[in-house]
Amino acid sequence: MSKKFFDFLSSFGMMLAGVVCLFVASIAYPQVSQKVNFLPKSQPRIYLTQGGDEQPAILPVSHPNVPLKKDAAVCDVKLTSVAVILMDDKTDTVLFEKNADTVRPMASISKLMSALVLIDLNPDWKKIIEITPDVYDNNSHFVNVGEKFSMDDLWNVALIGSSNSAINALVYGAGITKTQFVVKMNEKAQDLRLRTLRFVEPTGLDEHNVGSSRDIARMLKYALANDKIFNSLQTAEYYVQPIGQKPRRVWTTDWLLTKWVPNKFGDFTIAGKTGFIDSSKYNFAVRIENGGKRAIRTVVLGADTYEARFSEARDLANWAFDHYAWPGDAGYEKLAQN
């Protein structure tokens, strides 16, 4: 028998076997369509809502609770700052920005991250620390070499008065080296997904402590969520007392809080942190809340003068409060329907 004839018989046999299998299966199993006919038919749909009653014909439309623009006005605040962001505090909705992703030196705004790391380390706030030459900064305020303070006093001097010596002493009092502390600062920034933030030391004196205004605004939000940080940053003046000496007054560096830069914020809650070195110029990150209904955060980096950072932050906040409506404001629901 030739090979071709053998291959033909093999193929024909396989085909015949397949036909037989299909015939047997059709007898053994009813068609799917026949089985489906035995399933019960679906009943009319019953609509249930909040209380189990009948469903309304038209469901309400849900709108995100974000500030909504009341008009077509463009922000006309005169800015000397190089990088700026203005956002709603609750939802992080950006209301205005200028070079918000440009990375710049933070200066003493770095102390916000130092504060967050100190909170994580949870030191003994009653512990007494001596100001030694290796932690003292020549341009520091309110503390002197040889003086002793509680950790809690140093905390307030560092955040309210922006003392570099106080921050250095706090790092020492926390029981780890400065190098280890800086590692924790950068790890914290990564954990919070603040991708542009980089730290090389805890005070902000080094120009290589950098970040964008967008990430700094987010860092401010995380910082102010902690009561200890928030309480210090909304304090206009504080009396610190070296051990065995008379108390001395520490003024905040935030001139919006002291009203030294005129503003109409009245009983608004203001909490912010300043920063300055030559390469950064004048920086300011602040949260301003109007009676619990409206709250904004704004960050200005690289303003021309000491006062300009405050006046520009003030004017940005005023512009937002004038041209945006928040949930609960008159006319908000009408804007939400448009």
Short mmCIF file of C-alpha atoms in Angstrom, two decimals:
data_model
loop_
_atom_site.label_atom_id
_atom_site.label_comp_id
_atom_site.label_asym_id
_atom_site.label_seq_id
_atom_site.Cartn_x
_atom_site.Cartn_y
_atom_site.Cartn_z
CA MET A 1 0.00 0.00 0.00
CA SER A 2 1.43 3.31 -1.04
CA LYS A 3 2.16 6.01 1.57
CA LYS A 4 -0.28 8.50 -0.07
CA PHE A 5 -3.14 5.99 0.06
CA PHE A 6 -2.36 5.21 3.71
CA ASP A 7 -2.43 8.93 4.62
CA PHE A 8 -5.81 9.29 2.86
CA LEU A 9 -7.33 6.44 4.85
CA SER A 10 -6.01 7.86 8.13
CA SER A 11 -7.46 11.31 7.46
CA PHE A 12 -10.82 9.89 6.35
CA GLY A 13 -11.01 7.72 9.47
CA MET A 14 -10.37 10.67 11.79
CA MET A 15 -13.05 12.74 10.04
CA LEU A 16 -15.57 9.90 10.29
CA ALA A 17 -14.86 9.48 14.01
CA GLY A 18 -15.50 13.19 14.57
CA VAL A 19 -18.90 13.01 12.84
CA VAL A 20 -19.91 10.04 14.98
CA CYS A 21 -18.92 11.90 18.18
CA LEU A 22 -21.00 14.93 17.25
CA PHE A 23 -24.03 12.73 16.49
CA VAL A 24 -23.77 10.95 19.83
CA ALA A 25 -23.40 14.26 21.72
CA SER A 26 -26.51 15.71 20.04
CA ILE A 27 -28.57 12.75 21.27
CA ALA A 28 -27.12 12.68 24.79
CA TYR A 29 -27.45 16.42 25.56
CA PRO A 30 -30.43 18.67 24.72
CA GLN A 31 -29.66 21.91 23.00
CA VAL A 32 -28.71 24.83 25.20
CA SER A 33 -31.55 26.89 23.76
CA GLN A 34 -34.02 24.21 24.87
CA LYS A 35 -32.66 24.21 28.42
CA VAL A 36 -32.82 27.99 28.65
CA ASN A 37 -36.57 27.78 27.96
CA PHE A 38 -37.01 26.01 31.30
CA LEU A 39 -35.42 28.86 33.32
CA PRO A 40 -37.90 31.16 35.09
CA LYS A 41 -38.46 34.47 33.36
CA SER A 42 -37.20 37.60 35.14
CA GLN A 43 -39.77 39.51 37.15
CA PRO A 44 -40.39 43.25 36.74
CA ARG A 45 -37.52 45.25 38.29
CA ILE A 46 -38.15 46.64 41.77
CA TYR A 47 -36.44 49.99 42.43
CA LEU A 48 -35.21 50.62 45.95
CA THR A 49 -33.48 53.72 47.32
CA GLN A 50 -32.28 55.18 50.60
CA GLY A 51 -35.17 53.99 52.78
CA GLY A 52 -36.28 51.03 50.70
CA ASP A 53 -39.07 53.05 49.06
CA GLU A 54 -39.64 53.49 45.36
CA GLN A 55 -36.88 55.07 43.35
CA PRO A 56 -37.36 58.64 42.13
CA ALA A 57 -37.61 59.09 38.38
CA ILE A 58 -34.59 61.45 38.32
CA LEU A 59 -31.61 60.79 40.57
CA PRO A 60 -29.80 63.80 42.07
CA VAL A 61 -26.47 64.67 40.46
CA SER A 62 -23.48 64.65 42.80
CA HIS A 63 -20.96 67.47 42.46
CA PRO A 64 -17.50 67.52 44.03
CA ASN A 65 -17.32 69.97 46.92
CA VAL A 66 -14.65 72.16 45.34
CA PRO A 67 -14.52 75.96 45.11
CA LEU A 68 -16.17 77.23 41.94
CA LYS A 69 -15.26 80.39 40.07
CA LYS A 70 -17.92 83.08 40.31
CA ASP A 71 -16.78 85.08 37.29
CA ALA A 72 -14.31 85.21 34.42
CA ALA A 73 -11.80 87.39 36.26
CA VAL A 74 -8.14 86.58 35.70
CA CYS A 75 -5.80 86.81 38.69
CA ASP A 76 -4.22 90.25 38.47
CA VAL A 77 -2.14 90.15 41.65
CA LYS A 78 1.22 91.79 41.04
CA LEU A 79 3.88 89.24 41.83
CA THR A 80 7.62 89.51 42.27
CA SER A 81 7.77 85.87 43.40
CA VAL A 82 9.36 83.43 40.98
CA ALA A 83 7.16 80.42 41.83
CA VAL A 84 3.67 80.52 43.30
CA ILE A 85 0.73 78.25 44.01
CA LEU A 86 -2.69 79.00 45.49
CA MET A 87 -5.00 76.11 46.35
CA ASP A 88 -8.08 75.13 48.28
CA ASP A 89 -6.96 73.57 51.52
CA LYS A 90 -9.57 70.81 51.72
CA THR A 91 -9.59 69.49 48.16
CA ASP A 92 -6.17 70.67 46.89
CA THR A 93 -7.94 72.31 43.95
CA VAL A 94 -5.46 74.70 42.34
CA LEU A 95 -6.92 78.21 42.11
CA PHE A 96 -3.81 79.89 40.66
CA GLU A 97 -0.27 78.89 39.86
CA LYS A 98 2.91 80.34 38.42
CA ASN A 99 5.93 78.09 37.83
CA ALA A 100 4.47 75.78 40.48
CA ASP A 101 6.72 72.86 39.50
CA THR A 102 9.94 74.88 39.37
CA VAL A 103 12.36 73.56 41.99
CA ARG A 104 13.88 76.26 44.19
CA PRO A 105 15.73 76.57 47.52
CA MET A 106 13.27 76.33 50.42
CA ALA A 107 15.39 78.01 53.11
CA SER A 108 13.74 77.80 56.56
CA ILE A 109 10.54 76.32 55.18
CA SER A 110 12.68 73.17 55.49
CA LYS A 111 11.89 73.29 59.21
CA LEU A 112 8.41 71.95 58.42
CA MET A 113 9.95 68.63 57.43
CA SER A 114 12.29 68.75 60.42
CA ALA A 115 9.23 69.18 62.63
CA LEU A 116 7.47 66.20 61.02
CA VAL A 117 10.51 63.99 61.61
CA LEU A 118 10.80 65.14 65.23
CA ILE A 119 7.15 64.25 65.78
CA ASP A 120 7.86 60.77 64.40
CA LEU A 121 10.85 60.39 66.73
CA ASN A 122 8.68 61.39 69.71
CA PRO A 123 11.45 62.72 71.99
CA ASP A 124 11.04 63.63 75.66
CA TRP A 125 9.80 67.23 75.35
CA LYS A 126 10.68 67.93 79.00
CA LYS A 127 14.32 66.98 78.45
CA ILE A 128 16.82 69.80 79.10
CA ILE A 129 19.30 70.58 76.31
CA GLU A 130 22.34 72.85 76.51
CA ILE A 131 23.20 75.08 73.56
CA THR A 132 26.74 74.06 72.63
CA PRO A 133 29.06 75.66 70.06
CA ASP A 134 28.51 72.80 67.60
CA VAL A 135 24.74 73.43 67.42
CA TYR A 136 24.91 77.22 67.65
CA ASP A 137 24.38 79.32 64.53
CA ASN A 138 25.98 82.77 64.59
CA ASN A 139 22.91 84.37 63.04
CA SER A 140 20.59 82.64 65.46
CA HIS A 141 18.08 84.44 67.65
CA PHE A 142 16.76 83.98 71.16
CA VAL A 143 19.31 81.38 72.35
CA ASN A 144 22.97 81.63 73.29
CA VAL A 145 25.85 79.22 73.86
CA GLY A 146 25.80 77.80 77.37
CA GLU A 147 22.10 78.36 77.94
CA LYS A 148 19.81 75.45 78.73
CA PHE A 149 16.26 74.97 77.51
CA SER A 150 13.57 72.32 77.56
CA MET A 151 12.99 70.52 74.28
CA ASP A 152 9.49 72.00 74.21
CA ASP A 153 10.84 75.55 74.47
CA LEU A 154 13.37 74.85 71.73
CA TRP A 155 10.55 73.51 69.55
CA ASN A 156 8.62 76.76 69.79
CA VAL A 157 11.72 78.91 69.27
CA ALA A 158 12.54 76.86 66.15
CA LEU A 159 9.10 77.12 64.56
CA ILE A 160 7.87 80.50 65.81
CA GLY A 161 11.18 82.36 65.74
CA SER A 162 12.78 80.19 63.01
CA SER A 163 15.91 79.65 65.09
CA ASN A 164 18.54 77.49 63.41
CA SER A 165 20.33 76.86 66.71
CA ALA A 166 17.08 75.59 68.21
CA ILE A 167 16.53 73.12 65.35
CA ASN A 168 20.10 71.84 65.64
CA ALA A 169 19.66 71.40 69.40
CA LEU A 170 16.39 69.52 68.85
CA VAL A 171 18.11 67.11 66.47
CA TYR A 172 20.80 66.53 69.09
CA GLY A 173 18.16 66.05 71.78
CA ALA A 174 16.31 63.50 69.63
CA GLY A 175 19.25 61.15 70.10
CA ILE A 176 20.38 60.61 66.51
CA THR A 177 23.11 62.16 64.39
CA LYS A 178 22.42 64.99 61.98
CA THR A 179 23.22 62.64 59.08
CA GLN A 180 20.66 60.11 60.33
CA PHE A 181 18.12 62.90 60.81
CA VAL A 182 18.56 64.13 57.22
CA VAL A 183 18.08 60.60 55.93
CA LYS A 184 14.77 60.50 57.78
CA MET A 185 13.78 63.86 56.28
CA ASN A 186 14.27 62.54 52.76
CA GLU A 187 12.56 59.25 53.57
CA LYS A 188 9.58 61.17 54.96
CA ALA A 189 9.39 63.26 51.79
CA GLN A 190 9.33 60.09 49.69
CA ASP A 191 6.73 58.45 51.93
CA LEU A 192 4.50 61.51 51.44
CA ARG A 193 5.21 61.43 47.67
CA LEU A 194 6.74 64.89 47.71
CA ARG A 195 8.97 64.02 44.78
CA THR A 196 10.74 67.36 44.32
CA LEU A 197 11.78 67.82 47.95
CA ARG A 198 15.45 67.22 48.77
CA PHE A 199 17.22 67.91 52.07
CA VAL A 200 20.89 68.02 53.01
CA GLU A 201 20.51 69.53 56.52
CA PRO A 202 17.65 70.35 58.93
CA THR A 203 17.67 74.17 59.14
CA GLY A 204 17.32 75.35 55.54
CA LEU A 205 20.58 77.30 55.51
CA ASP A 206 21.92 75.16 52.66
CA GLU A 207 20.66 76.10 49.19
CA HIS A 208 20.48 72.41 48.29
CA ASN A 209 17.36 72.01 50.42
CA VAL A 210 14.98 72.37 47.49
CA GLY A 211 11.42 71.77 46.34
CA SER A 212 8.59 73.05 44.16
CA SER A 213 5.87 75.35 45.46
CA ARG A 214 3.35 72.59 44.69
CA ASP A 215 5.10 70.04 46.90
CA ILE A 216 5.80 72.63 49.59
CA ALA A 217 2.06 73.39 49.73
CA ARG A 218 1.40 69.69 50.21
CA MET A 219 4.09 69.46 52.90
CA LEU A 220 2.44 72.40 54.69
CA LYS A 221 -0.87 70.51 54.72
CA TYR A 222 0.73 67.41 56.23
CA ALA A 223 2.54 69.53 58.82
CA LEU A 224 -0.52 71.51 59.90
CA ALA A 225 -2.50 68.29 60.33
CA ASN A 226 -0.36 67.76 63.44
CA ASP A 227 -1.67 69.75 66.41
CA LYS A 228 1.76 70.45 67.89
CA ILE A 229 3.03 71.99 64.66
CA PHE A 230 -0.24 73.83 64.00
CA ASN A 231 -0.37 75.34 67.49
CA SER A 232 3.17 76.71 67.19
CA LEU A 233 2.73 78.15 63.71
CA GLN A 234 -0.40 80.09 64.64
CA THR A 235 1.31 81.68 67.66
CA ALA A 236 2.27 85.33 67.17
CA GLU A 237 4.49 85.67 70.24
CA TYR A 238 5.99 83.25 72.70
CA TYR A 239 7.98 83.62 75.92
CA VAL A 240 10.91 81.27 76.21
CA GLN A 241 12.75 80.85 79.49
CA PRO A 242 16.32 79.59 79.69
CA ILE A 243 16.89 77.53 82.82
CA GLY A 244 17.70 79.90 85.70
CA GLN A 245 17.04 83.07 83.68
CA LYS A 246 14.19 85.46 82.98
CA PRO A 247 11.76 84.78 80.13
CA ARG A 248 12.40 86.47 76.79
CA ARG A 249 9.90 87.21 74.05
CA VAL A 250 10.01 85.46 70.69
CA TRP A 251 8.05 87.05 67.85
CA THR A 252 6.86 84.99 64.92
CA THR A 253 8.51 85.65 61.58
CA ASP A 254 5.03 85.59 59.98
CA TRP A 255 4.02 89.24 59.50
CA LEU A 256 0.51 88.33 58.37
CA LEU A 257 -0.08 86.78 61.78
CA THR A 258 1.23 89.81 63.67
CA LYS A 259 -0.62 92.18 61.28
CA TRP A 260 2.65 94.04 60.68
CA VAL A 261 1.73 93.65 57.03
CA PRO A 262 -1.79 95.14 57.00
CA ASN A 263 -4.57 92.70 56.16
CA LYS A 264 -8.30 92.30 56.67
CA PHE A 265 -8.14 88.73 57.86
CA GLY A 266 -9.54 89.72 61.26
CA ASP A 267 -10.18 86.56 63.24
CA PHE A 268 -9.06 84.26 60.42
CA THR A 269 -6.78 81.40 61.42
CA ILE A 270 -3.31 81.96 59.97
CA ALA A 271 -0.48 79.43 60.21
CA GLY A 272 2.65 79.64 58.08
CA LYS A 273 6.41 79.34 57.81
CA THR A 274 8.90 81.75 56.32
CA GLY A 275 12.29 81.20 54.73
CA PHE A 276 15.20 83.26 53.45
CA ILE A 277 18.73 82.73 52.22
CA ASP A 278 20.48 84.74 49.53
CA SER A 279 19.88 82.16 46.80
CA SER A 280 16.20 81.63 47.63
CA LYS A 281 15.23 85.25 48.29
CA TYR A 282 12.04 85.58 50.34
CA ASN A 283 9.78 82.54 50.76
CA PHE A 284 6.50 82.03 52.56
CA ALA A 285 4.09 79.08 52.92
CA VAL A 286 0.81 79.81 54.70
CA ARG A 287 -2.67 78.48 55.36
CA ILE A 288 -5.46 81.05 55.84
CA GLU A 289 -8.87 79.93 57.06
CA ASN A 290 -12.00 82.06 57.11
CA GLY A 291 -14.22 80.94 59.95
CA GLY A 292 -14.08 77.25 59.11
CA LYS A 293 -15.93 77.73 55.80
CA ARG A 294 -13.08 78.64 53.49
CA ALA A 295 -9.42 77.77 53.74
CA ILE A 296 -6.60 78.24 51.25
CA ARG A 297 -2.91 77.45 51.17
CA THR A 298 -0.50 79.56 49.23
CA VAL A 299 3.23 79.30 48.70
CA VAL A 300 5.34 82.12 47.31
CA LEU A 301 9.01 81.48 46.53
CA GLY A 302 11.59 84.06 45.55
CA ALA A 303 9.81 87.32 46.39
CA ASP A 304 11.93 90.45 46.07
CA THR A 305 11.61 91.80 49.61
CA TYR A 306 10.90 90.68 53.16
CA GLU A 307 7.48 92.33 53.08
CA ALA A 308 6.55 91.36 49.50
CA ARG A 309 6.17 87.67 50.31
CA PHE A 310 3.48 88.54 52.85
CA SER A 311 1.66 91.13 50.77
CA GLU A 312 1.65 88.81 47.74
CA ALA A 313 0.31 85.89 49.79
CA ARG A 314 -2.32 88.21 51.27
CA ASP A 315 -3.39 89.51 47.86
CA LEU A 316 -3.62 85.99 46.43
CA ALA A 317 -5.83 84.90 49.33
CA ASN A 318 -8.06 87.96 48.94
CA TRP A 319 -8.40 87.31 45.21
CA ALA A 320 -9.46 83.70 45.87
CA PHE A 321 -12.01 84.69 48.52
CA ASP A 322 -13.43 87.37 46.19
CA HIS A 323 -13.70 85.33 43.00
CA TYR A 324 -14.49 81.80 44.20
CA ALA A 325 -17.52 80.35 45.97
CA TRP A 326 -17.16 77.53 48.48
CA PRO A 327 -19.80 74.94 49.39
CA GLY A 328 -22.27 76.67 51.68
CA ASP A 329 -21.71 80.11 50.14
CA ALA A 330 -24.68 81.93 48.65
CA GLY A 331 -24.98 81.06 44.97
CA TYR A 332 -22.75 77.98 45.16
CA GLU A 333 -25.51 75.52 44.22
CA LYS A 334 -26.44 77.57 41.18
CA LEU A 335 -22.81 77.59 40.04
CA ALA A 336 -22.62 73.83 40.59
CA GLN A 337 -25.56 73.26 38.24
CA ASN A 338 -23.92 75.11 35.35
#
